């Protein structure tokens, strides 16, 4: 609140008084809340003139806003995974820039028509009881829910009537609004209409004008079922050709461009896939040569943090010595993209206490608890990806797949063994991959997930990136002192890096599947990027470059998918490895990331 007031340039008297005595006031608030005796005060009416109209805001007292903000900070991470892919406002790690980029992506996919609308008097007409019930179901704490119920239902000074909806000035109101408006998002996504919603402001996309009018009909129905209504003055079918405004941006067929928000690291991954080639080091530089001794690359060693080699690629003794001495991990894969191993420096990474904790956890109830969180996180992300990619021609298949995933998610908390969990994960994959294949452009569609060998371009891309991701997960686990072979969910048969496979699960749809589907949808991956070899299909050099570039851009995307943490997607992977170690070593709960 202090930051908001200072940003506005005026520190309100109430905030100033609270700041002057903040330690004692916060201590009294904590005592009253713990005793269950705290109650919020009435709302203060504040008229706000907007042109010829006057709107009345209902502002809570400072103390009430402090309580609401504390609750929001404590529970936002519990609510966020439930909100889906269409909502961009009032969520950590999502904002206007993300919404604008999503619009540009949908334009690139060939969706030229858009419904622009917003919800009339959103906060005052929001179904408060529904919002609070959903909050309580997700948070699971009756004491907190009771406080939220009081904060959202208070009289207004003057006439002392109970204000309808939720108060505009309460920090919890945007969260409660998102909990209700997710119904609108879900209805539109289920009908194959990609949607970008920022608070009560919506942009809904369609391949034709007729489709846009159908999207508007679905929107009207979904909003009216909540007892709310669209703002007729701000509802219109538009297109990129003539242009439209959304979130302060002017959109047309070219502007704004589709720009990835990525952090540029000081060091990058080096991918080498030239059969018969070799990597050498000379005078502080890494040099890559082809089989006929043509120089392909010459860069400073200091710019490389990781080397990934595919097929028959030689590493000189100087490169091996430099990599091992400088903690530069080297991942080795076959020509077809199958993971072979990782070269890491020898350090005392596996201290006895951590090894004992890992071994003990493998056969304990803790493995089941962590395993449930892993499977839940993965299936929820599979569900989100299907929602995001659903289009009009796949409505029925996507609806059936999401129904199956929802049914399986409901069974995860009841699973009593890791074998049951793996069965649920397998059933989810059986529902998910045929639908994901159907969501691809026609030339890339597939019916089953094929691995060794992949039978089509899309599966070849998935297999290649799963290999890269597995190598990163192994490195992340080594980095936090965990043995990648001692899994909690996956068994340690066949000398697999089972714990790395555990860590990897939620990142498969979040990173790899998302990259491949997005690349295919925008024409960056086509059937021309595959070549038949033996009984399967491998990516061409151009195809491999395209998917590796998409993977790196995704990994370098900055976001915040964990409470109190922000950074690139790659940093989130390493953070999850740290959190997995804490869950194994202590009683701290392991949870998945939010979709970002």
Coordinates of C-alpha atoms in Angstrom, one line a residue:
X1 CA 0.0 0.0 0.0
X2 CA 2.8 2.3 0.8
X3 CA 4.4 1.6 -2.6
X4 CA 1.1 2.2 -4.4
X5 CA 0.5 5.5 -2.7
X6 CA 4.0 6.7 -3.4
X7 CA 3.7 5.7 -7.0
X8 CA 0.5 7.8 -7.1
X9 CA 2.5 10.7 -5.6
X10 CA 0.2 11.1 -2.6
X11 CA 0.5 9.3 0.7
X12 CA -3.1 9.1 2.1
X13 CA -3.5 10.1 5.8
X14 CA -4.8 6.7 6.8
X15 CA -1.7 5.0 5.3
X16 CA 0.6 7.5 6.9
X17 CA -1.0 7.0 10.4
X18 CA -0.7 3.2 10.0
X19 CA 3.0 3.5 8.9
X20 CA 3.8 5.6 12.0
X21 CA 2.7 2.8 14.3
X22 CA 2.9 -0.2 12.0
X23 CA 4.7 -2.7 14.3
X24 CA 2.2 -2.4 17.2
X25 CA -0.8 -2.3 14.8
X26 CA 0.4 -5.4 12.9
X27 CA 1.0 -7.2 16.2
X28 CA -2.6 -6.4 17.4
X29 CA -4.0 -7.5 14.1
X30 CA -2.2 -10.8 14.3
X31 CA -3.5 -11.4 17.9
X32 CA -7.0 -10.6 16.9
X33 CA -7.0 -12.7 13.8
X34 CA -5.5 -15.7 15.8
X35 CA -8.2 -15.3 18.4
X36 CA -10.9 -15.1 15.8
X37 CA -12.2 -11.7 17.2
X38 CA -11.1 -9.5 14.3
X39 CA -13.8 -7.8 12.2
X40 CA -13.4 -5.4 9.2
X41 CA -14.8 -1.9 9.3
X42 CA -17.3 -0.4 6.9
X43 CA -16.5 0.8 3.4
X44 CA -16.0 4.5 2.6
X45 CA -17.8 5.7 -0.5
X46 CA -15.6 7.7 -2.9
X47 CA -17.2 9.2 -6.1
X48 CA -15.0 8.8 -9.2
X49 CA -15.9 10.9 -12.2
X50 CA -15.2 9.3 -15.6
X51 CA -16.3 11.7 -18.4
X52 CA -20.0 12.5 -18.0
X53 CA -20.5 9.5 -15.6
X54 CA -19.8 9.3 -11.9
X55 CA -18.9 5.9 -10.4
X56 CA -18.8 5.2 -6.7
X57 CA -15.9 3.3 -5.3
X58 CA -16.1 1.6 -2.0
X59 CA -12.8 1.8 -0.2
X60 CA -11.9 -0.4 2.8
X61 CA -10.0 1.1 5.8
X62 CA -6.2 0.7 5.8
X63 CA -6.2 -2.1 8.4
X64 CA -8.6 -4.2 6.3
X65 CA -6.5 -3.8 3.2
X66 CA -3.4 -5.0 5.2
X67 CA -5.3 -8.1 6.3
X68 CA -6.6 -8.7 2.7
X69 CA -3.1 -8.3 1.3
X70 CA -1.6 -10.7 3.8
X71 CA -4.2 -13.3 2.9
X72 CA -3.6 -12.7 -0.8
X73 CA 0.1 -13.2 -0.4
X74 CA -0.5 -16.4 1.5
X75 CA -3.0 -18.2 -0.7
X76 CA -2.4 -16.9 -4.3
X77 CA -0.2 -19.8 -5.2
X78 CA -3.0 -22.2 -4.1
X79 CA -5.6 -20.5 -6.3
X80 CA -3.4 -19.7 -9.4
X81 CA -3.2 -23.2 -10.9
X82 CA -7.0 -23.3 -11.1
X83 CA -7.3 -20.1 -13.2
X84 CA -6.4 -21.5 -16.6
X85 CA -4.5 -20.1 -19.6
X86 CA -6.9 -17.3 -20.6
X87 CA -6.5 -15.1 -17.5
X88 CA -3.6 -12.6 -17.5
X89 CA -4.5 -10.0 -14.9
X90 CA -3.7 -10.0 -11.2
X91 CA -1.5 -13.1 -11.4
X92 CA 2.2 -13.1 -10.4
X93 CA 4.3 -13.7 -13.5
X94 CA 1.6 -12.7 -16.0
X95 CA 0.7 -9.2 -17.2
X96 CA -0.1 -6.9 -20.0
X97 CA 3.1 -7.8 -22.0
X98 CA 2.2 -11.5 -21.8
X99 CA -1.4 -10.8 -23.0
X100 CA -0.2 -8.6 -25.9
X101 CA 2.2 -11.3 -27.0
X102 CA -0.5 -14.0 -26.8
X103 CA -2.6 -11.8 -29.2
X104 CA 0.3 -11.6 -31.6
X105 CA 0.8 -15.4 -31.4
X106 CA -2.9 -16.0 -32.3
X107 CA -2.6 -13.5 -35.2
X108 CA 0.4 -15.6 -36.4
X109 CA -1.7 -18.7 -36.2
X110 CA -4.1 -17.3 -38.8
X111 CA -7.0 -16.2 -36.6
X112 CA -8.0 -12.8 -38.2
X113 CA -11.2 -12.0 -36.3
X114 CA -11.6 -10.9 -32.8
X115 CA -14.5 -10.1 -30.4
X116 CA -13.7 -7.2 -28.2
X117 CA -15.9 -6.8 -25.1
X118 CA -15.9 -6.3 -21.4
X119 CA -18.2 -7.1 -18.5
X120 CA -20.5 -4.4 -17.3
X121 CA -20.0 -3.3 -13.7
X122 CA -17.9 -6.4 -13.1
X123 CA -17.0 -6.0 -9.4
X124 CA -20.4 -4.7 -8.2
X125 CA -22.3 -7.5 -10.0
X126 CA -19.9 -10.3 -9.2
X127 CA -21.7 -13.3 -7.6
X128 CA -20.0 -13.0 -4.2
X129 CA -21.2 -16.2 -2.6
X130 CA -19.9 -18.3 -5.5
X131 CA -16.5 -16.5 -5.4
X132 CA -16.1 -17.1 -1.6
X133 CA -17.3 -20.8 -1.9
X134 CA -14.7 -21.4 -4.6
X135 CA -12.0 -19.7 -2.5
X136 CA -12.8 -21.9 0.5
X137 CA -12.7 -25.1 -1.6
X138 CA -9.3 -24.3 -3.0
X139 CA -7.7 -22.9 0.2
X140 CA -9.2 -25.5 2.6
X141 CA -9.0 -23.3 5.7
X142 CA -12.3 -22.2 7.3
X143 CA -10.7 -19.5 9.5
X144 CA -9.2 -17.7 6.4
X145 CA -12.4 -18.2 4.4
X146 CA -14.4 -16.7 7.2
X147 CA -12.3 -13.6 7.1
X148 CA -12.5 -13.4 3.3
X149 CA -16.3 -13.7 3.6
X150 CA -16.4 -10.7 6.0
X151 CA -14.0 -8.7 3.9
X152 CA -16.2 -9.1 0.8
X153 CA -19.5 -8.4 2.5
X154 CA -19.5 -5.1 4.4
X155 CA -21.8 -2.1 4.8
X156 CA -21.1 1.2 3.2
X157 CA -20.9 4.3 5.4
X158 CA -23.8 6.6 5.1
X159 CA -26.8 4.4 4.2
X160 CA -25.2 1.3 5.8
X161 CA -26.4 -1.0 3.1
X162 CA -24.4 -4.1 2.2
X163 CA -22.5 -3.3 -1.0
X164 CA -23.3 -5.7 -3.8
X165 CA -20.6 -7.8 -5.4
X166 CA -17.1 -7.3 -4.1
X167 CA -15.5 -4.0 -3.0
X168 CA -13.4 -2.3 -5.8
X169 CA -10.7 -1.2 -3.3
X170 CA -10.1 -4.6 -1.6
X171 CA -6.8 -6.4 -2.6
X172 CA -8.7 -9.7 -2.6
X173 CA -11.4 -8.6 -5.1
X174 CA -9.4 -9.2 -8.3
X175 CA -8.6 -12.8 -7.1
X176 CA -12.3 -13.4 -6.3
X177 CA -13.3 -12.0 -9.7
X178 CA -10.8 -14.4 -11.5
X179 CA -12.3 -17.3 -9.6
X180 CA -15.7 -16.6 -11.0
X181 CA -14.7 -15.4 -14.5
X182 CA -12.7 -18.6 -15.2
X183 CA -16.2 -20.1 -16.1
X184 CA -16.3 -17.7 -19.0
X185 CA -12.8 -18.6 -20.0
X186 CA -13.4 -22.3 -19.8
X187 CA -16.7 -22.1 -21.9
X188 CA -14.9 -20.2 -24.7
X189 CA -11.9 -22.4 -24.7
X190 CA -14.1 -25.6 -24.7
X191 CA -15.8 -24.3 -27.8
X192 CA -12.5 -23.8 -29.6
X193 CA -12.3 -20.0 -29.2
X194 CA -8.8 -18.8 -28.0
X195 CA -9.4 -16.1 -25.4
X196 CA -7.2 -13.4 -23.8
X197 CA -8.9 -12.0 -20.7
X198 CA -7.3 -9.2 -18.7
X199 CA -9.6 -8.7 -15.6
X200 CA -13.0 -8.0 -17.2
X201 CA -11.6 -7.0 -20.6
X202 CA -11.8 -9.8 -23.2
X203 CA -10.4 -10.5 -26.7
X204 CA -11.8 -13.7 -28.3
X205 CA -10.4 -15.0 -31.5
X206 CA -12.0 -16.8 -34.5
X207 CA -11.0 -17.9 -38.0
X208 CA -14.1 -16.3 -39.6
X209 CA -16.6 -13.5 -39.0
X210 CA -19.3 -16.1 -38.6
X211 CA -17.1 -17.9 -36.0
X212 CA -16.6 -14.6 -34.2
X213 CA -20.4 -14.0 -33.9
X214 CA -20.7 -17.6 -32.6
X215 CA -17.9 -16.8 -30.0
X216 CA -19.9 -13.7 -29.0
X217 CA -23.0 -15.9 -28.5
X218 CA -21.0 -18.3 -26.3
X219 CA -19.7 -15.3 -24.3
X220 CA -23.2 -13.8 -23.7
X221 CA -24.5 -17.2 -22.5
X222 CA -21.5 -17.8 -20.2
X223 CA -21.6 -14.3 -18.6
X224 CA -25.4 -14.3 -18.2
X225 CA -25.2 -17.7 -16.4
X226 CA -23.2 -15.9 -13.8
X227 CA -25.9 -13.3 -13.4
X228 CA -23.7 -10.7 -15.1
X229 CA -23.9 -8.9 -18.5
X230 CA -21.6 -7.7 -21.3
X231 CA -21.1 -4.0 -21.9
X232 CA -23.1 -3.4 -25.1
X233 CA -21.3 -0.1 -25.9
X234 CA -17.9 -1.9 -25.8
X235 CA -18.9 -5.1 -27.7
X236 CA -17.9 -5.5 -31.3
X237 CA -16.6 -8.0 -33.8
X238 CA -13.3 -6.6 -35.3
X239 CA -10.4 -7.9 -37.3
X240 CA -6.6 -7.3 -37.7
X241 CA -7.1 -5.9 -41.2
X242 CA -9.0 -2.9 -40.0
X243 CA -7.2 -2.9 -36.6
X244 CA -8.4 -2.7 -33.0
X245 CA -7.3 -1.5 -29.5
X246 CA -6.7 -3.8 -26.6
X247 CA -4.8 -3.1 -23.3
X248 CA -3.4 0.1 -24.6
X249 CA -2.0 -1.4 -27.8
X250 CA -3.1 -0.8 -31.4
X251 CA -3.2 -4.1 -33.2
X252 CA -3.2 -4.7 -37.0
X253 CA -1.9 -7.3 -39.4
X254 CA 1.8 -6.6 -38.6
X255 CA 1.9 -4.6 -35.3
X256 CA 2.8 -5.2 -32.6
X257 CA 5.4 -7.9 -33.7
X258 CA 5.5 -11.3 -32.0
X259 CA 8.5 -10.8 -29.8
X260 CA 9.7 -13.4 -27.2
X261 CA 10.5 -11.9 -23.8
X262 CA 13.8 -13.6 -23.1
X263 CA 16.8 -13.0 -20.8
X264 CA 20.1 -12.9 -22.7
X265 CA 22.5 -15.0 -20.5
X266 CA 26.2 -14.4 -20.4
X267 CA 26.7 -18.1 -21.2
X268 CA 24.7 -20.4 -23.5
X269 CA 24.2 -24.0 -24.5
X270 CA 26.2 -25.2 -27.5
X271 CA 24.4 -27.9 -29.6
X272 CA 26.7 -29.9 -32.0
X273 CA 25.0 -32.3 -34.4
X274 CA 27.4 -32.7 -37.4
X275 CA 28.2 -36.4 -37.8
X276 CA 32.0 -36.9 -37.9
X277 CA 32.6 -33.4 -36.6
X278 CA 34.7 -32.5 -33.7
X279 CA 35.0 -29.8 -30.9
X280 CA 38.4 -28.5 -30.0
X281 CA 39.8 -25.7 -27.8
X282 CA 42.5 -23.3 -28.7
X283 CA 43.7 -20.2 -26.9
X284 CA 40.6 -19.7 -24.9
X285 CA 38.2 -20.4 -27.7
X286 CA 35.9 -23.3 -28.6
X287 CA 36.1 -24.3 -32.3
X288 CA 33.8 -26.7 -34.1
X289 CA 34.9 -28.5 -37.3
X290 CA 33.0 -30.6 -39.8
X291 CA 34.1 -34.0 -41.0
X292 CA 36.0 -32.4 -43.9
X293 CA 37.7 -29.9 -41.5
X294 CA 35.6 -26.9 -42.4
X295 CA 35.4 -24.5 -39.4
X296 CA 31.7 -24.2 -38.4
X297 CA 32.0 -22.1 -35.2
X298 CA 34.6 -20.2 -33.2
X299 CA 33.5 -18.6 -29.9
X300 CA 35.1 -17.7 -26.5
X301 CA 35.0 -20.5 -24.0
X302 CA 33.5 -18.1 -21.5
X303 CA 30.3 -17.9 -23.5
X304 CA 29.5 -21.6 -23.1
X305 CA 27.9 -23.2 -20.1
X306 CA 26.8 -26.5 -21.6
X307 CA 27.6 -28.7 -24.6
X308 CA 25.1 -31.1 -26.2
X309 CA 26.4 -33.6 -28.8
X310 CA 24.3 -35.7 -31.1
X311 CA 25.7 -38.7 -32.9
X312 CA 29.4 -39.1 -33.8
X313 CA 30.9 -35.9 -32.5
X314 CA 34.5 -35.9 -31.2
X315 CA 35.6 -34.0 -28.1
X316 CA 39.3 -33.2 -27.8
X317 CA 41.2 -33.9 -24.6
X318 CA 41.5 -30.2 -24.1
X319 CA 37.7 -29.7 -24.3
X320 CA 37.1 -32.6 -21.8
X321 CA 39.7 -31.1 -19.4
X322 CA 38.3 -27.6 -19.7
X323 CA 34.6 -28.8 -19.3
X324 CA 35.4 -30.9 -16.2
X325 CA 37.5 -28.2 -14.6
X326 CA 34.8 -25.5 -15.1
X327 CA 31.6 -27.4 -14.3
X328 CA 30.5 -27.3 -17.9
X329 CA 28.3 -30.3 -18.3
X330 CA 28.4 -32.3 -21.6
X331 CA 25.3 -34.2 -22.6
X332 CA 25.7 -37.0 -25.1
X333 CA 22.8 -38.2 -27.3
X334 CA 22.5 -40.6 -30.3
X335 CA 21.9 -39.3 -33.9
X336 CA 18.2 -40.0 -33.4
X337 CA 18.1 -37.9 -30.2
X338 CA 18.1 -40.7 -27.5
X339 CA 19.8 -39.8 -24.3
X340 CA 23.1 -41.6 -23.7
X341 CA 24.7 -39.9 -20.7
X342 CA 26.2 -36.8 -19.1
X343 CA 29.8 -36.0 -18.4
X344 CA 30.2 -34.1 -15.1
X345 CA 33.1 -33.1 -12.9
X346 CA 33.9 -35.3 -10.0
X347 CA 32.9 -33.6 -6.8
X348 CA 31.6 -34.8 -3.4
X349 CA 28.1 -34.0 -4.4
X350 CA 26.3 -36.9 -2.7
X351 CA 27.0 -36.3 1.0
X352 CA 26.0 -39.3 3.1
X353 CA 23.1 -37.5 4.8
X354 CA 21.5 -36.7 1.4
X355 CA 22.0 -40.2 0.1
X356 CA 20.6 -41.8 3.2
X357 CA 17.6 -39.4 3.0
X358 CA 17.0 -40.3 -0.7
X359 CA 17.3 -44.1 -0.1
X360 CA 14.9 -43.8 2.9
X361 CA 12.4 -41.7 1.0
X362 CA 12.2 -44.2 -1.9
X363 CA 10.4 -46.8 0.2
X364 CA 8.5 -44.4 2.6
X365 CA 5.1 -42.7 2.6
X366 CA 7.0 -39.6 1.5
X367 CA 7.6 -41.0 -1.9
X368 CA 3.8 -41.4 -2.4
X369 CA 3.1 -37.8 -1.2
X370 CA 5.7 -36.3 -3.5
X371 CA 4.6 -38.6 -6.3
X372 CA 1.1 -37.4 -6.1
X373 CA 2.3 -33.8 -6.4
X374 CA 4.4 -34.7 -9.5
X375 CA 1.6 -36.5 -11.3
X376 CA -1.0 -33.8 -10.3
X377 CA 1.3 -31.0 -11.7
X378 CA 2.0 -32.9 -14.9
X379 CA -1.7 -33.7 -15.7
X380 CA -2.8 -30.2 -14.9
X381 CA -0.3 -28.8 -17.4
X382 CA -1.4 -31.3 -20.0
X383 CA -5.0 -30.1 -19.5
X384 CA -3.9 -26.4 -19.8
X385 CA -2.0 -27.1 -23.1
X386 CA -5.1 -28.8 -24.6
X387 CA -7.2 -25.9 -23.5
X388 CA -4.8 -23.4 -25.1
X389 CA -4.5 -25.3 -28.4
X390 CA -8.1 -26.3 -28.8
X391 CA -9.8 -25.1 -32.0
X392 CA -13.2 -25.4 -33.6
X393 CA -12.4 -28.6 -35.5
X394 CA -11.2 -30.4 -32.4
X395 CA -13.9 -29.4 -29.9
X396 CA -15.4 -32.8 -29.3
X397 CA -12.1 -34.7 -29.0
X398 CA -10.6 -32.0 -26.7
X399 CA -13.7 -31.9 -24.5
X400 CA -13.5 -35.7 -24.1
X401 CA -9.8 -35.7 -23.4
X402 CA -10.1 -32.9 -20.8
X403 CA -13.0 -34.8 -19.2
X404 CA -10.8 -37.9 -18.9
X405 CA -7.9 -35.8 -17.4
X406 CA -10.2 -34.2 -14.9
X407 CA -11.5 -37.7 -13.8
X408 CA -7.9 -38.9 -13.4
X409 CA -6.9 -35.8 -11.5
X410 CA -9.7 -36.5 -9.0
X411 CA -8.2 -39.9 -8.4
X412 CA -4.6 -38.8 -7.8
X413 CA -5.2 -37.9 -4.0
X414 CA -6.7 -41.3 -3.5
X415 CA -3.8 -43.3 -5.0
X416 CA -2.3 -45.6 -2.3
X417 CA 0.9 -46.7 -4.1
X418 CA 3.4 -45.3 -6.6
X419 CA 2.3 -48.1 -9.0
X420 CA -1.3 -46.7 -8.9
X421 CA 0.1 -43.2 -9.6
X422 CA 2.1 -44.4 -12.6
X423 CA -1.1 -46.1 -13.8
X424 CA -2.9 -42.8 -13.6
X425 CA -0.1 -41.0 -15.3
X426 CA -0.2 -43.6 -18.1
X427 CA -3.9 -43.3 -18.5
X428 CA -3.5 -39.5 -18.7
X429 CA -0.9 -39.9 -21.5
X430 CA -3.3 -42.2 -23.4
X431 CA -6.0 -39.5 -23.3
X432 CA -3.6 -36.6 -23.9
X433 CA -1.4 -37.5 -26.8
X434 CA -4.0 -38.5 -29.4
X435 CA -5.7 -35.1 -28.7
X436 CA -2.4 -33.3 -28.9
X437 CA -1.8 -34.9 -32.2
X438 CA -5.2 -33.9 -33.5
X439 CA -4.5 -30.3 -32.5
X440 CA -1.5 -30.1 -34.8
X441 CA -1.7 -28.7 -38.4
X442 CA -3.0 -31.4 -40.8
X443 CA 0.4 -32.3 -42.2
X444 CA 1.8 -33.0 -38.7
X445 CA -1.1 -34.8 -37.0
X446 CA -0.5 -38.1 -35.2
X447 CA -2.6 -40.6 -33.3
X448 CA -0.1 -42.2 -30.9
X449 CA 3.1 -41.2 -29.2
X450 CA 5.8 -43.1 -31.0
X451 CA 9.3 -43.1 -29.5
X452 CA 12.0 -45.5 -30.7
X453 CA 11.8 -44.8 -33.5
X454 CA 9.5 -41.8 -33.8
X455 CA 7.1 -42.3 -36.8
X456 CA 6.5 -38.7 -37.7
X457 CA 7.9 -35.2 -37.5
X458 CA 6.0 -34.1 -34.4
X459 CA 7.0 -37.2 -32.5
X460 CA 10.6 -36.8 -33.6
X461 CA 10.6 -33.2 -32.3
X462 CA 9.1 -34.3 -29.0
X463 CA 11.7 -37.1 -28.6
X464 CA 14.6 -34.8 -29.3
X465 CA 13.5 -32.1 -26.8
X466 CA 12.7 -34.7 -24.1
X467 CA 16.3 -35.8 -24.4
X468 CA 17.6 -32.3 -24.0
X469 CA 15.3 -31.7 -21.1
X470 CA 16.3 -34.9 -19.4
X471 CA 19.9 -33.9 -19.6
X472 CA 19.1 -30.5 -17.9
X473 CA 17.2 -32.3 -15.1
X474 CA 20.1 -34.6 -14.4
X475 CA 22.4 -31.6 -14.2
X476 CA 20.0 -29.8 -11.9
X477 CA 19.8 -32.8 -9.5
X478 CA 23.6 -33.1 -9.5
X479 CA 23.8 -29.4 -8.7
X480 CA 21.7 -29.8 -5.6
X481 CA 23.5 -32.9 -4.4
X482 CA 20.9 -35.5 -5.3
X483 CA 21.6 -38.8 -7.1
X484 CA 19.5 -38.8 -10.3
X485 CA 19.1 -42.6 -10.3
X486 CA 17.2 -42.9 -7.0
X487 CA 13.6 -42.1 -8.1
X488 CA 10.5 -41.6 -6.0
X489 CA 7.9 -42.2 -8.6
X490 CA 9.8 -43.9 -11.4
X491 CA 11.5 -47.2 -10.5
X492 CA 15.2 -47.6 -10.7
X493 CA 15.1 -50.5 -13.2
X494 CA 17.3 -50.5 -16.3
X495 CA 19.7 -48.0 -14.7
X496 CA 17.4 -45.2 -15.6
X497 CA 17.9 -41.7 -14.1
X498 CA 14.7 -42.2 -12.3
X499 CA 14.7 -39.1 -10.1
X500 CA 15.5 -37.0 -13.2
X501 CA 12.4 -38.5 -14.8
X502 CA 10.4 -37.5 -11.7
X503 CA 11.6 -33.9 -11.9
X504 CA 11.1 -33.8 -15.6
X505 CA 7.4 -34.8 -15.6
X506 CA 5.7 -31.4 -15.1
X507 CA 8.2 -29.8 -17.5
X508 CA 7.3 -32.1 -20.4
X509 CA 4.0 -30.3 -21.3
X510 CA 5.2 -26.9 -19.9
X511 CA 8.3 -26.7 -22.1
X512 CA 8.6 -29.5 -24.7
X513 CA 5.0 -30.1 -25.8
X514 CA 4.3 -26.3 -25.6
X515 CA 7.3 -25.6 -27.9
X516 CA 6.4 -28.2 -30.5
X517 CA 2.7 -27.4 -30.6
X518 CA 3.4 -23.6 -30.8
X519 CA 6.1 -24.0 -33.4
X520 CA 3.7 -26.2 -35.5
X521 CA 0.8 -23.8 -35.2
X522 CA 2.8 -20.9 -36.4
X523 CA 4.4 -22.7 -39.3
X524 CA 7.9 -23.0 -37.8
X525 CA 7.7 -26.8 -37.9
X526 CA 6.4 -28.6 -41.1
X527 CA 6.4 -32.0 -42.7
X528 CA 9.4 -30.8 -44.7
X529 CA 11.5 -30.9 -41.5
X530 CA 11.4 -34.7 -41.4
X531 CA 13.3 -37.4 -43.3
X532 CA 12.7 -41.1 -43.3
X533 CA 15.6 -43.2 -41.9
X534 CA 15.2 -46.9 -41.3
X535 CA 11.8 -47.6 -39.9
X536 CA 11.2 -44.1 -38.5
X537 CA 11.4 -40.4 -39.1
X538 CA 14.2 -38.1 -37.9
X539 CA 14.4 -34.3 -38.1
X540 CA 16.4 -32.6 -40.8
X541 CA 19.2 -30.3 -39.8
X542 CA 16.8 -27.3 -40.4
X543 CA 14.1 -29.0 -38.3
X544 CA 16.5 -29.7 -35.5
X545 CA 17.7 -26.1 -35.5
X546 CA 14.1 -24.9 -35.4
X547 CA 13.0 -26.9 -32.4
X548 CA 16.3 -26.3 -30.5
X549 CA 15.9 -22.6 -31.1
X550 CA 12.3 -22.7 -29.8
X551 CA 13.4 -24.7 -26.8
X552 CA 16.1 -22.2 -25.9
X553 CA 13.8 -19.3 -26.2
X554 CA 11.2 -21.0 -24.0
X555 CA 13.9 -21.8 -21.4
X556 CA 15.1 -18.2 -21.3
X557 CA 11.6 -16.8 -20.9
X558 CA 11.4 -14.8 -17.6
X559 CA 8.4 -15.4 -15.4
X560 CA 7.2 -16.2 -11.9
X561 CA 5.6 -19.6 -11.6
X562 CA 6.4 -20.1 -7.9
X563 CA 5.4 -18.0 -4.9
X564 CA 8.2 -15.5 -4.0
X565 CA 10.5 -16.6 -6.9
X566 CA 11.1 -15.1 -10.4
X567 CA 13.5 -15.9 -13.1
X568 CA 13.8 -17.8 -16.4
X569 CA 12.0 -21.1 -17.0
X570 CA 15.4 -22.7 -16.8
X571 CA 16.0 -21.2 -13.4
X572 CA 12.6 -22.5 -12.3
X573 CA 13.7 -26.0 -13.3
X574 CA 16.7 -25.7 -11.1
X575 CA 14.6 -24.2 -8.3
X576 CA 12.3 -27.2 -8.5
X577 CA 15.3 -29.5 -8.1
X578 CA 16.2 -27.5 -4.9
X579 CA 12.6 -27.8 -3.7
X580 CA 12.6 -31.5 -4.4
X581 CA 15.7 -31.9 -2.3
X582 CA 14.0 -30.0 0.6
X583 CA 11.0 -32.2 0.3
X584 CA 13.2 -35.3 0.5
X585 CA 15.3 -34.0 3.4
X586 CA 12.6 -32.3 5.4
X587 CA 8.9 -32.1 5.9
X588 CA 8.5 -29.2 3.5
X589 CA 5.8 -29.8 0.9
X590 CA 6.7 -30.2 -2.8
X591 CA 4.3 -28.6 -5.2
X592 CA 4.3 -28.0 -9.0
X593 CA 4.7 -24.8 -10.9
X594 CA 1.8 -22.7 -12.2
X595 CA 1.5 -22.6 -16.0
X596 CA 3.4 -19.6 -17.4

